[in-house]
Short mmCIF file of C-alpha atoms and ligand atoms in Angstrom, two decimals:
data_model
loop_
_atom_site.label_atom_id
_atom_site.label_comp_id
_atom_site.label_asym_id
_atom_site.label_seq_id
_atom_site.Cartn_x
_atom_site.Cartn_y
_atom_site.Cartn_z
CA MET Z 1 -28.31 -28.93 -19.19
CA LEU Z 2 -28.68 -28.77 -15.88
CA PRO Z 3 -25.80 -28.95 -13.51
CA GLN Z 4 -25.66 -32.00 -12.50
CA GLU Z 5 -25.55 -33.09 -16.51
CA ILE Z 6 -22.27 -31.58 -16.99
CA VAL Z 7 -20.63 -32.85 -14.43
CA ARG Z 8 -22.53 -36.50 -15.54
CA ALA Z 9 -20.93 -35.73 -18.82
CA LYS Z 10 -17.39 -35.04 -17.59
CA ARG Z 11 -17.08 -37.24 -15.33
CA ASP Z 12 -17.74 -40.11 -18.66
CA ARG Z 13 -15.79 -38.33 -20.75
CA GLN Z 14 -18.16 -36.79 -23.04
CA PRO Z 15 -17.73 -33.42 -24.55
CA LEU Z 16 -19.77 -30.38 -23.98
CA GLU Z 17 -20.97 -27.93 -26.11
CA ALA Z 18 -19.97 -23.83 -25.30
CA ARG Z 19 -23.70 -23.46 -24.93
CA ASP Z 20 -23.82 -26.52 -21.45
CA ILE Z 21 -20.15 -24.93 -19.98
CA GLY Z 22 -21.72 -20.78 -20.68
CA ASP Z 23 -24.95 -21.59 -18.54
CA PHE Z 24 -22.40 -23.98 -15.80
CA ILE Z 25 -20.26 -20.58 -14.99
CA ALA Z 26 -24.17 -18.20 -15.20
CA GLY Z 27 -24.98 -20.37 -12.69
CA VAL Z 28 -21.91 -19.66 -10.95
CA MET Z 29 -22.54 -16.43 -10.92
CA ASP Z 30 -26.43 -15.99 -9.14
CA LYS Z 31 -25.60 -18.78 -7.68
CA SER Z 32 -27.30 -22.10 -8.51
CA VAL Z 33 -24.58 -24.16 -8.82
CA THR Z 34 -23.94 -25.52 -5.59
CA LYS Z 35 -20.26 -25.47 -5.08
CA GLU Z 36 -20.39 -29.15 -4.11
CA GLN Z 37 -21.26 -28.90 -8.26
CA ILE Z 38 -18.58 -26.89 -8.91
CA ALA Z 39 -16.17 -28.79 -6.90
CA ALA Z 40 -17.25 -32.63 -8.92
CA LEU Z 41 -16.54 -30.76 -12.16
CA ALA Z 42 -13.28 -28.79 -10.95
CA MET Z 43 -12.06 -33.10 -10.50
CA ALA Z 44 -13.63 -34.35 -13.55
CA VAL Z 45 -11.97 -32.05 -15.61
CA TYR Z 46 -8.94 -32.04 -13.21
CA LEU Z 47 -8.87 -35.96 -13.97
CA ASN Z 48 -10.80 -35.94 -17.68
CA GLY Z 49 -8.89 -33.07 -19.28
CA MET Z 50 -10.72 -30.39 -21.88
CA SER Z 51 -10.63 -30.50 -25.24
CA ARG Z 52 -9.16 -27.00 -27.19
CA ASP Z 53 -12.89 -26.08 -28.22
CA GLU Z 54 -13.93 -26.02 -24.68
CA ALA Z 55 -11.39 -24.86 -22.90
CA VAL Z 56 -11.66 -22.15 -25.04
CA ALA Z 57 -15.65 -21.98 -24.40
CA LEU Z 58 -14.56 -21.91 -20.23
CA THR Z 59 -12.50 -18.99 -20.66
CA THR Z 60 -14.40 -16.85 -22.44
CA ALA Z 61 -16.97 -17.57 -20.65
CA MET Z 62 -15.88 -16.91 -17.19
CA ARG Z 63 -14.01 -13.45 -18.90
CA ASP Z 64 -18.07 -12.53 -19.77
CA SER Z 65 -19.41 -13.11 -15.76
CA GLY Z 66 -18.35 -9.10 -15.09
CA THR Z 67 -16.36 -5.74 -16.31
CA VAL Z 68 -14.79 -6.13 -20.12
CA LEU Z 69 -12.47 -3.32 -20.12
CA ASP Z 70 -12.44 -1.41 -23.49
CA TRP Z 71 -9.36 0.09 -24.52
CA SER Z 72 -10.83 1.25 -28.09
CA ASP Z 73 -9.87 5.08 -27.90
CA LEU Z 74 -5.64 3.33 -27.38
CA GLY Z 75 -6.12 1.89 -30.85
CA PRO Z 76 -4.80 -1.67 -31.32
CA ALA Z 77 -1.32 -0.97 -29.29
CA VAL Z 78 -2.89 -1.96 -25.78
CA VAL Z 79 -0.70 -4.97 -24.14
CA ASP Z 80 0.73 -7.63 -21.24
CA LYS Z 81 2.41 -9.61 -19.80
CA HIS Z 82 1.70 -12.99 -18.15
CA SER Z 83 3.94 -14.60 -15.70
CA THR Z 84 3.91 -17.87 -13.90
CA GLY Z 85 5.55 -16.64 -10.61
CA GLY Z 86 9.18 -17.10 -10.25
CA VAL Z 87 11.41 -15.76 -7.28
CA GLY Z 88 13.43 -12.32 -7.45
CA ASP Z 89 10.42 -11.19 -10.53
CA ASN Z 90 10.44 -8.28 -10.95
CA VAL Z 91 11.00 -8.15 -15.14
CA SER Z 92 7.56 -6.35 -14.63
CA LEU Z 93 8.85 -3.16 -13.41
CA ILE Z 94 11.06 -2.60 -15.48
CA LEU Z 95 9.20 -4.17 -18.95
CA ALA Z 96 5.70 -2.17 -19.08
CA PRO Z 97 8.24 1.29 -19.20
CA ILE Z 98 9.59 -0.18 -21.79
CA VAL Z 99 6.65 -1.32 -23.86
CA ALA Z 100 5.72 2.85 -22.89
CA ALA Z 101 8.19 4.28 -23.90
CA CYS Z 102 8.66 2.64 -27.19
CA GLY Z 103 4.41 3.57 -28.02
CA GLY Z 104 2.85 1.21 -25.98
CA TYR Z 105 -0.24 0.97 -23.61
CA VAL Z 106 0.31 -1.56 -20.99
CA PRO Z 107 -2.43 -2.19 -18.26
CA MET Z 108 -0.45 -4.54 -15.88
CA ILE Z 109 -3.02 -5.87 -13.37
CA SER Z 110 -1.70 -7.86 -10.44
CA GLY Z 111 -1.20 -9.90 -7.96
CA ARG Z 112 -0.02 -10.26 -4.04
CA GLY Z 113 2.11 -12.60 -3.86
CA LEU Z 114 1.44 -15.68 -2.11
CA GLY Z 115 3.88 -19.19 -1.45
CA HIS Z 116 6.90 -19.06 -2.20
CA THR Z 117 6.47 -16.15 -5.40
CA GLY Z 118 6.73 -13.22 -4.71
CA GLY Z 119 3.80 -10.76 -6.17
CA THR Z 120 4.15 -7.35 -8.31
CA LEU Z 121 1.48 -5.31 -6.30
CA ASP Z 122 3.16 -6.17 -2.88
CA LYS Z 123 6.77 -4.80 -4.67
CA PHE Z 124 5.22 -1.26 -5.07
CA GLU Z 125 3.37 -0.99 -1.49
CA SER Z 126 7.42 -0.77 -0.78
CA ILE Z 127 7.16 2.69 -2.40
CA PRO Z 128 5.37 5.33 -0.45
CA GLY Z 129 2.20 6.87 -1.44
CA TYR Z 130 2.54 4.80 -4.66
CA ASN Z 131 -1.76 3.41 -4.53
CA VAL Z 132 -2.25 -0.30 -5.87
CA THR Z 133 -6.15 0.31 -5.80
CA PRO Z 134 -6.99 4.10 -7.51
CA ASP Z 135 -10.12 4.63 -9.24
CA ASP Z 136 -11.10 3.75 -13.03
CA GLU Z 137 -10.69 7.63 -14.34
CA VAL Z 138 -7.07 7.15 -13.09
CA PHE Z 139 -6.18 4.66 -14.00
CA ARG Z 140 -7.39 5.32 -17.56
CA ARG Z 141 -5.69 8.13 -17.20
CA VAL Z 142 -2.72 6.67 -15.53
CA VAL Z 143 -2.00 4.60 -18.74
CA LYS Z 144 -2.99 6.56 -21.78
CA GLU Z 145 -0.95 9.43 -20.34
CA VAL Z 146 1.88 7.70 -19.21
CA GLY Z 147 1.78 3.73 -21.84
CA CYS Z 148 1.69 1.80 -18.46
CA ALA Z 149 0.17 1.64 -14.79
CA ILE Z 150 0.83 -1.71 -12.55
CA ILE Z 151 -1.68 -1.88 -10.51
CA GLY Z 152 -4.10 -4.85 -8.60
CA GLN Z 153 -6.63 -7.25 -9.07
CA THR Z 154 -10.58 -5.35 -8.70
CA GLY Z 155 -12.83 -7.50 -8.04
CA SER Z 156 -14.78 -6.76 -11.72
CA LEU Z 157 -13.30 -8.83 -13.23
CA ALA Z 158 -13.37 -12.14 -14.02
CA PRO Z 159 -15.47 -12.99 -10.88
CA ALA Z 160 -16.31 -16.63 -11.23
CA ASP Z 161 -12.60 -17.08 -11.23
CA LYS Z 162 -12.36 -16.09 -7.55
CA VAL Z 163 -14.98 -17.99 -6.87
CA ILE Z 164 -13.90 -20.95 -8.07
CA TYR Z 165 -10.44 -21.06 -7.28
CA GLY Z 166 -11.16 -20.47 -4.04
CA ILE Z 167 -12.46 -24.48 -3.99
CA ARG Z 168 -10.55 -25.35 -6.36
CA ASP Z 169 -7.75 -24.47 -3.45
CA VAL Z 170 -9.83 -26.78 -0.89
CA THR Z 171 -10.68 -29.27 -2.83
CA ALA Z 172 -6.74 -30.68 -4.78
CA THR Z 173 -8.13 -29.74 -8.12
CA VAL Z 174 -6.17 -26.03 -8.51
CA GLU Z 175 -3.02 -29.02 -10.80
CA SER Z 176 -5.19 -28.77 -13.82
CA VAL Z 177 -3.78 -27.33 -16.83
CA PRO Z 178 -7.33 -26.50 -17.88
CA LEU Z 179 -8.16 -25.07 -14.95
CA ILE Z 180 -5.00 -23.03 -14.97
CA THR Z 181 -5.11 -21.88 -18.25
CA ALA Z 182 -9.07 -20.47 -17.63
CA SER Z 183 -8.31 -19.20 -14.98
CA ILE Z 184 -4.97 -16.90 -15.93
CA LEU Z 185 -6.82 -15.49 -19.35
CA SER Z 186 -9.63 -15.05 -18.23
CA LYS Z 187 -8.03 -12.25 -16.64
CA LYS Z 188 -6.47 -11.19 -19.31
CA LEU Z 189 -9.22 -10.95 -21.55
CA ALA Z 190 -11.11 -9.22 -19.05
CA ALA Z 191 -8.56 -6.69 -19.16
CA GLY Z 192 -9.57 -5.56 -22.48
CA LEU Z 193 -5.78 -6.47 -24.45
CA LYS Z 194 -4.94 -6.45 -27.44
CA GLY Z 195 -1.76 -8.88 -27.36
CA LEU Z 196 -0.70 -11.00 -24.55
CA VAL Z 197 3.23 -12.78 -23.28
CA LEU Z 198 3.61 -15.33 -21.05
CA ASP Z 199 6.55 -16.57 -19.12
CA VAL Z 200 6.43 -19.00 -18.38
CA LYS Z 201 9.07 -20.29 -15.65
CA VAL Z 202 10.43 -23.96 -16.29
CA GLY Z 203 12.97 -24.42 -12.71
CA SER Z 204 13.44 -25.62 -8.65
CA GLY Z 205 10.68 -22.24 -7.87
CA ALA Z 206 8.48 -22.36 -10.60
CA PHE Z 207 5.17 -23.81 -10.66
CA MET Z 208 5.67 -25.93 -13.22
CA ALA Z 209 9.56 -27.28 -12.16
CA ASP Z 210 9.88 -29.30 -15.51
CA GLU Z 211 10.33 -28.52 -18.34
CA ALA Z 212 7.60 -30.52 -19.72
CA ALA Z 213 4.72 -29.84 -17.88
CA ALA Z 214 5.44 -25.46 -18.26
CA ARG Z 215 5.58 -26.55 -21.95
CA GLU Z 216 2.20 -28.24 -21.76
CA LEU Z 217 0.77 -25.69 -19.63
CA ALA Z 218 2.34 -22.74 -22.20
CA THR Z 219 0.49 -24.33 -25.03
CA SER Z 220 -2.67 -24.54 -23.66
CA LEU Z 221 -1.98 -20.89 -22.53
CA VAL Z 222 -1.08 -19.76 -26.22
CA GLU Z 223 -3.21 -21.76 -28.07
CA VAL Z 224 -6.64 -21.03 -25.89
CA ALA Z 225 -5.76 -17.57 -25.80
CA ASN Z 226 -5.09 -17.15 -29.89
CA GLY Z 227 -8.36 -19.33 -29.94
CA ALA Z 228 -10.95 -16.21 -27.75
CA GLY Z 229 -9.18 -13.65 -30.36
CA MET Z 230 -6.12 -12.37 -27.88
CA PRO Z 231 -2.92 -12.79 -30.53
CA THR Z 232 0.03 -14.61 -27.91
CA VAL Z 233 2.98 -15.96 -27.32
CA ALA Z 234 4.81 -17.72 -24.92
CA LEU Z 235 8.55 -18.08 -23.39
CA LEU Z 236 9.97 -20.61 -21.64
CA THR Z 237 12.22 -18.88 -18.90
CA ASP Z 238 14.60 -20.34 -16.53
CA MET Z 239 13.02 -19.97 -12.72
CA ASP Z 240 16.47 -22.79 -11.44
CA HIS Z 241 19.05 -19.33 -9.93
CA PRO Z 242 16.67 -16.18 -9.24
CA LEU Z 243 16.18 -13.67 -11.29
CA ALA Z 244 17.03 -10.47 -9.93
CA ASN Z 245 19.68 -10.49 -7.14
CA ALA Z 246 16.79 -9.91 -5.00
CA ALA Z 247 13.57 -11.68 -3.46
CA GLY Z 248 12.09 -8.97 -1.02
CA ASN Z 249 9.97 -6.45 -2.00
CA ALA Z 250 11.93 -2.97 -1.68
CA VAL Z 251 14.83 -5.02 -2.33
CA GLU Z 252 13.58 -5.94 -5.95
CA VAL Z 253 12.55 -2.04 -6.43
CA ARG Z 254 15.29 -1.47 -6.04
CA SER Z 255 17.16 -3.96 -8.68
CA ALA Z 256 15.29 -2.92 -10.77
CA VAL Z 257 15.76 1.08 -10.53
CA ASN Z 258 19.19 -0.02 -10.99
CA VAL Z 259 18.54 -1.71 -14.39
CA LEU Z 260 16.09 0.89 -15.38
CA ARG Z 261 18.96 3.38 -14.80
CA GLY Z 262 21.84 1.33 -16.05
CA ASN Z 263 23.47 -0.07 -12.82
CA GLY Z 264 24.66 -2.74 -11.19
CA SER Z 265 24.88 -5.74 -13.16
CA GLU Z 266 21.81 -8.22 -13.42
CA PRO Z 267 22.66 -9.77 -17.13
CA ARG Z 268 20.10 -12.63 -16.57
CA LEU Z 269 16.59 -10.72 -15.60
CA ARG Z 270 17.66 -7.74 -18.31
CA GLU Z 271 17.66 -10.48 -20.85
CA ILE Z 272 14.73 -12.16 -19.67
CA THR Z 273 12.68 -8.50 -19.79
CA LEU Z 274 13.98 -7.87 -23.13
CA ALA Z 275 13.01 -11.16 -24.94
CA LEU Z 276 9.85 -9.86 -23.52
CA ALA Z 277 9.30 -6.90 -24.50
CA ALA Z 278 10.72 -7.24 -27.67
CA GLU Z 279 7.48 -9.80 -27.92
CA MET Z 280 5.14 -7.59 -26.70
CA LEU Z 281 6.46 -4.93 -29.61
CA ALA Z 282 5.86 -7.46 -31.91
CA ILE Z 283 2.98 -8.69 -31.21
CA VAL Z 284 0.99 -5.48 -30.95
CA GLY Z 285 2.84 -4.94 -34.56
CA ILE Z 286 4.71 -1.91 -32.23
CA ALA Z 287 7.22 -3.85 -34.19
CA ASP Z 288 7.67 -5.54 -37.51
CA SER Z 289 9.63 -8.79 -35.90
CA ALA Z 290 10.86 -9.41 -32.62
CA GLU Z 291 14.12 -8.64 -33.42
CA GLU Z 292 13.27 -4.28 -33.86
CA GLY Z 293 11.38 -5.32 -31.14
CA LEU Z 294 14.64 -6.31 -29.15
CA ARG Z 295 16.17 -2.85 -30.74
CA LYS Z 296 13.74 -0.85 -30.05
CA SER Z 297 13.25 -1.85 -26.59
CA GLN Z 298 16.91 -1.68 -25.65
CA GLU Z 299 17.23 2.05 -26.85
CA ALA Z 300 13.92 2.07 -24.61
CA LEU Z 301 16.30 1.39 -22.29
CA SER Z 302 19.75 2.42 -22.35
CA SER Z 303 18.71 6.02 -23.42
CA GLY Z 304 16.69 6.51 -19.92
CA ALA Z 305 13.13 6.77 -21.93
CA ALA Z 306 11.86 3.24 -20.03
CA ALA Z 307 13.03 5.23 -16.65
CA GLU Z 308 11.53 8.02 -16.98
CA ARG Z 309 8.16 6.22 -17.47
CA PHE Z 310 8.19 4.32 -14.33
CA GLY Z 311 8.98 7.34 -12.57
CA GLN Z 312 5.93 9.33 -13.90
CA MET Z 313 3.57 6.16 -13.58
CA VAL Z 314 5.28 6.49 -9.91
CA SER Z 315 4.34 9.98 -9.17
CA ALA Z 316 1.13 10.20 -11.21
CA LEU Z 317 -0.10 6.73 -8.83
CA GLY Z 318 0.90 8.53 -5.75
CA GLY Z 319 4.52 7.93 -4.79
CA PRO Z 320 7.56 10.21 -4.68
CA SER Z 321 8.28 12.91 -7.35
CA ASP Z 322 11.57 11.60 -7.25
CA PHE Z 323 11.89 8.19 -6.78
CA ILE Z 324 13.40 7.59 -9.72
CA GLU Z 325 16.71 9.38 -8.13
CA GLN Z 326 15.84 9.43 -4.31
CA MET Z 327 14.79 6.21 -4.49
CA ASP Z 328 17.31 5.30 -1.11
CA GLU Z 329 15.99 8.07 0.72
CA HIS Z 330 11.78 6.61 0.64
CA LEU Z 331 12.24 2.48 0.49
CA PRO Z 332 11.99 1.55 3.87
CA VAL Z 333 15.53 -0.24 5.19
CA ALA Z 334 15.27 -3.84 7.05
CA PRO Z 335 17.20 -2.81 10.79
CA ILE Z 336 19.45 -5.94 10.16
CA VAL Z 337 21.68 -5.42 7.55
CA ARG Z 338 24.03 -7.87 7.07
CA ASP Z 339 25.75 -10.48 4.52
CA LEU Z 340 26.33 -13.95 4.85
CA THR Z 341 29.43 -15.84 3.77
CA LEU Z 342 29.22 -20.14 3.69
CA GLU Z 343 32.43 -21.71 5.00
CA ASN Z 344 32.69 -24.57 2.34
CA GLY Z 345 32.23 -21.78 -0.16
CA ALA Z 346 35.36 -23.32 -2.05
CA GLU Z 347 33.26 -26.12 -2.64
CA TYR Z 348 30.80 -24.09 -4.87
CA ALA Z 349 33.07 -21.74 -6.54
CA GLY Z 350 32.63 -21.43 -10.58
CA ARG Z 351 29.22 -23.79 -10.85
CA LEU Z 352 26.89 -22.42 -7.72
CA SER Z 353 23.32 -23.48 -8.28
CA PHE Z 354 19.82 -22.33 -5.72
CA ASP Z 355 16.55 -24.85 -4.59
CA THR Z 356 15.59 -21.23 -5.40
CA ARG Z 357 11.48 -22.07 -3.31
CA GLN Z 358 13.34 -22.52 -0.85
CA LEU Z 359 15.21 -18.48 -1.20
CA GLY Z 360 11.46 -17.62 -1.49
CA LEU Z 361 10.61 -19.67 1.52
CA ALA Z 362 13.65 -17.79 3.29
CA VAL Z 363 11.73 -14.66 2.35
CA ILE Z 364 8.94 -15.45 3.70
CA GLU Z 365 10.35 -16.57 7.10
CA LEU Z 366 12.16 -12.85 7.25
CA GLY Z 367 8.29 -11.32 7.30
CA GLY Z 368 8.27 -10.39 3.24
CA GLY Z 369 6.14 -13.18 1.72
CA ARG Z 370 3.09 -14.90 2.67
CA THR Z 371 1.54 -18.44 3.75
CA ARG Z 372 -1.91 -17.43 4.60
CA SER Z 373 -4.00 -14.66 2.06
CA GLU Z 374 -5.23 -12.36 5.67
CA ASP Z 375 -1.34 -11.95 6.03
CA ASN Z 376 0.36 -8.07 6.21
CA ILE Z 377 3.90 -8.73 5.08
CA ASP Z 378 7.41 -6.26 6.08
CA HIS Z 379 8.77 -4.37 2.81
CA ALA Z 380 11.95 -3.69 4.26
CA VAL Z 381 13.01 -7.48 4.51
CA GLY Z 382 14.79 -9.61 2.16
CA LEU Z 383 17.51 -10.86 0.15
CA SER Z 384 19.59 -8.67 -2.05
CA ASP Z 385 22.92 -9.50 -3.55
CA LEU Z 386 22.73 -13.02 -4.87
CA ALA Z 387 25.59 -14.22 -5.77
CA SER Z 388 25.31 -15.48 -9.53
CA ARG Z 389 26.31 -19.01 -11.11
CA THR Z 390 29.70 -17.98 -11.14
CA TRP Z 391 29.98 -17.16 -7.86
CA ASP Z 392 34.25 -17.14 -6.60
CA GLY Z 393 33.56 -19.14 -3.39
CA SER Z 394 34.23 -16.81 -0.40
CA SER Z 395 32.61 -13.24 -1.16
CA PRO Z 396 28.82 -12.98 0.74
CA LEU Z 397 26.20 -15.37 -0.43
CA CYS Z 398 23.64 -12.63 -0.07
CA ARG Z 399 23.13 -9.65 1.94
CA ILE Z 400 19.98 -10.45 4.70
CA HIS Z 401 17.96 -7.82 5.66
CA ALA Z 402 16.01 -9.03 8.87
CA ARG Z 403 13.91 -7.63 11.44
CA ASP Z 404 15.69 -9.56 14.16
CA GLU Z 405 18.46 -11.45 14.92
CA ALA Z 406 15.83 -14.38 15.60
CA THR Z 407 14.53 -14.16 11.93
CA PHE Z 408 18.55 -13.06 10.29
CA GLN Z 409 19.21 -16.82 10.98
CA LYS Z 410 16.59 -19.08 10.56
CA ALA Z 411 16.61 -17.06 7.03
CA ALA Z 412 21.01 -17.61 6.57
CA ASP Z 413 20.06 -21.60 7.60
CA ARG Z 414 17.71 -21.59 4.94
CA VAL Z 415 19.89 -19.71 2.42
CA ARG Z 416 22.94 -22.29 3.51
CA ARG Z 417 20.82 -25.43 2.98
CA ALA Z 418 19.33 -23.46 -0.23
CA VAL Z 419 23.28 -23.57 -2.06
CA ARG Z 420 23.43 -26.70 -4.71
CA GLN Z 421 26.03 -27.87 -7.32
CA GLY Z 422 24.98 -26.21 -10.49
CA GLY Z 423 26.76 -28.19 -13.32
CA GLY Z 424 29.04 -24.57 -13.67
CA GLN Z 425 27.37 -23.93 -17.50
CA THR Z 426 24.61 -21.28 -17.45
CA PRO Z 427 21.85 -22.73 -18.98
CA SER Z 428 20.24 -19.85 -21.48
CA SER Z 429 17.80 -17.59 -20.07
CA VAL Z 430 15.09 -17.61 -22.70
CA SER Z 431 14.72 -21.86 -23.87
CA GLU Z 432 11.63 -22.24 -25.54
CA ARG Z 433 9.37 -19.19 -27.42
CA ILE Z 434 5.64 -21.23 -28.33
CA THR Z 435 3.74 -20.23 -31.03
CA ALA Z 436 -0.14 -20.86 -32.05
N1 URA R 1 -2.65 -18.92 -11.27
C1 URA R 1 -3.82 -18.48 -11.31
O1 URA R 1 -4.84 -17.46 -11.61
N2 URA R 1 -5.29 -19.01 -11.40
C2 URA R 1 -4.40 -20.67 -11.01
O2 URA R 1 -5.17 -20.91 -11.29
C3 URA R 1 -3.22 -20.79 -11.27
C4 URA R 1 -2.17 -19.99 -10.97
#
C-alpha cells in the first residue's frame, strides 16, 4: 500500500495489515516515506490508537529496521529491565549486578537523561575511565564473563525509532501509548533479550503521573512484548518521592554503591530493586517463582556477591579496579557541599512529600541534567541525603552539591518550593504487578 493510503486508512480508523506497517517502516529507512507522512501517521495513531495486533506489527517492524543481537551462546537467561524514568532512580546500578550474581546475563543498553529524569549512562560517566560505548566484542565479553554490562545505545539497534521519535518530538505526538510501546520495545527486542521486566513509575516525578495512565501504558507494554515473543511483566512503582536519597550523577552512584555494600538505609530503593530482580530471575527460569527470586536476590545483595559483580563490571569497562572499596577517591566532588534546612520544617514533620519533578529540575539548575540532548552536564553536582517521608522537621532537608553560590541558591529555592505535606502514610513501593 502507498504510504499516503496507510495514513488514510489510520485516519479513517480502518485496520492496518502487518504487511502494510512493515512496508511503511521499510520506507522510513530507505527514505521513500517522507517526514510529512511519518508525522501524519504519528498524529493519526495519536488520535485513533492502534489495536494490539497493529502495535505488535509496528514494534517488530521497528525492531527489524536494524541489527538484532544474538546471545544464543549464553542460553535462556538473558534478561533486562526497563524503567519509564524517575528522579533518584539508580535501580539499574544495583539490579544488574544482583541478577548477574544469581546467574543471569544482563546486556543493559541505557540512555542519557533528558528533562527532569536522570539517565543511567550519565551516572556511569561520573566514574573515571568507564567506557559507555565499548565495541561489540568488549560488550559481549563483559556480559559473558561478568554477567552484566551497562552501556549506551548504539545507532544500529532499531534505527527507525530514532527517526520516528525525532519527528514525534516536534509534532506533539510523543504521548501516544502505542507509539511509546513500539519505541521502547523495539529497542529491547533488538537487544536480543529472552525476558524483560518493566518498572512503570507513577507519581509526581514520573512520565505518567496518573495511576490509570501508567496502568494503561504498562498493560500495553506487557501485551505487545509478549505478543512479539518476549516474556515480560511490569511492576507499577511509586515516584511520589525520589527513590534513592540522592538525585544527580556521582551522588546517585554513591547511593547505589552504599546499598551494594550494605551501608546506609535506603529501604524503598532496596525494596523496589529486589522486587524487580526477583521478577527478572523468575521470568527467565533462574528461579521457580518471584518469591524464590526474591530470596536469591537478597542473598546476592547481603553476601556482597552483587557488589563484587559491580566492581568487576566497572573495571572491565575501563574504570578503576578498586572502585567499590575506594569510590570517594574516584568520584568527582562539587566545590560547594552544604546542608539545606527548612525554617517551617515542623509543619511537615512525619508527613513530608516532594513534588519530585521539581527536584529533578533543581538538578538541571545545578548543571547535572539537560534541557537539550546536546548539553554537557556536571557530574559532581546534585542533591544527597534527601529527607524521607518520616522526616523529623528539624534536621537538614537535603545536602546540595553545587558548582557555585548562584546555582546553589537557585536549587535551594526550588527544593524548598518542592516540599509538600504528605498524608503521613508511606504508600507501598510496588502498587501492582501486571502480567499478560
Ligand atoms: N521512551 C522511549 O524510549 N520512547 C518513547 O516514545 C517514550 C519514552
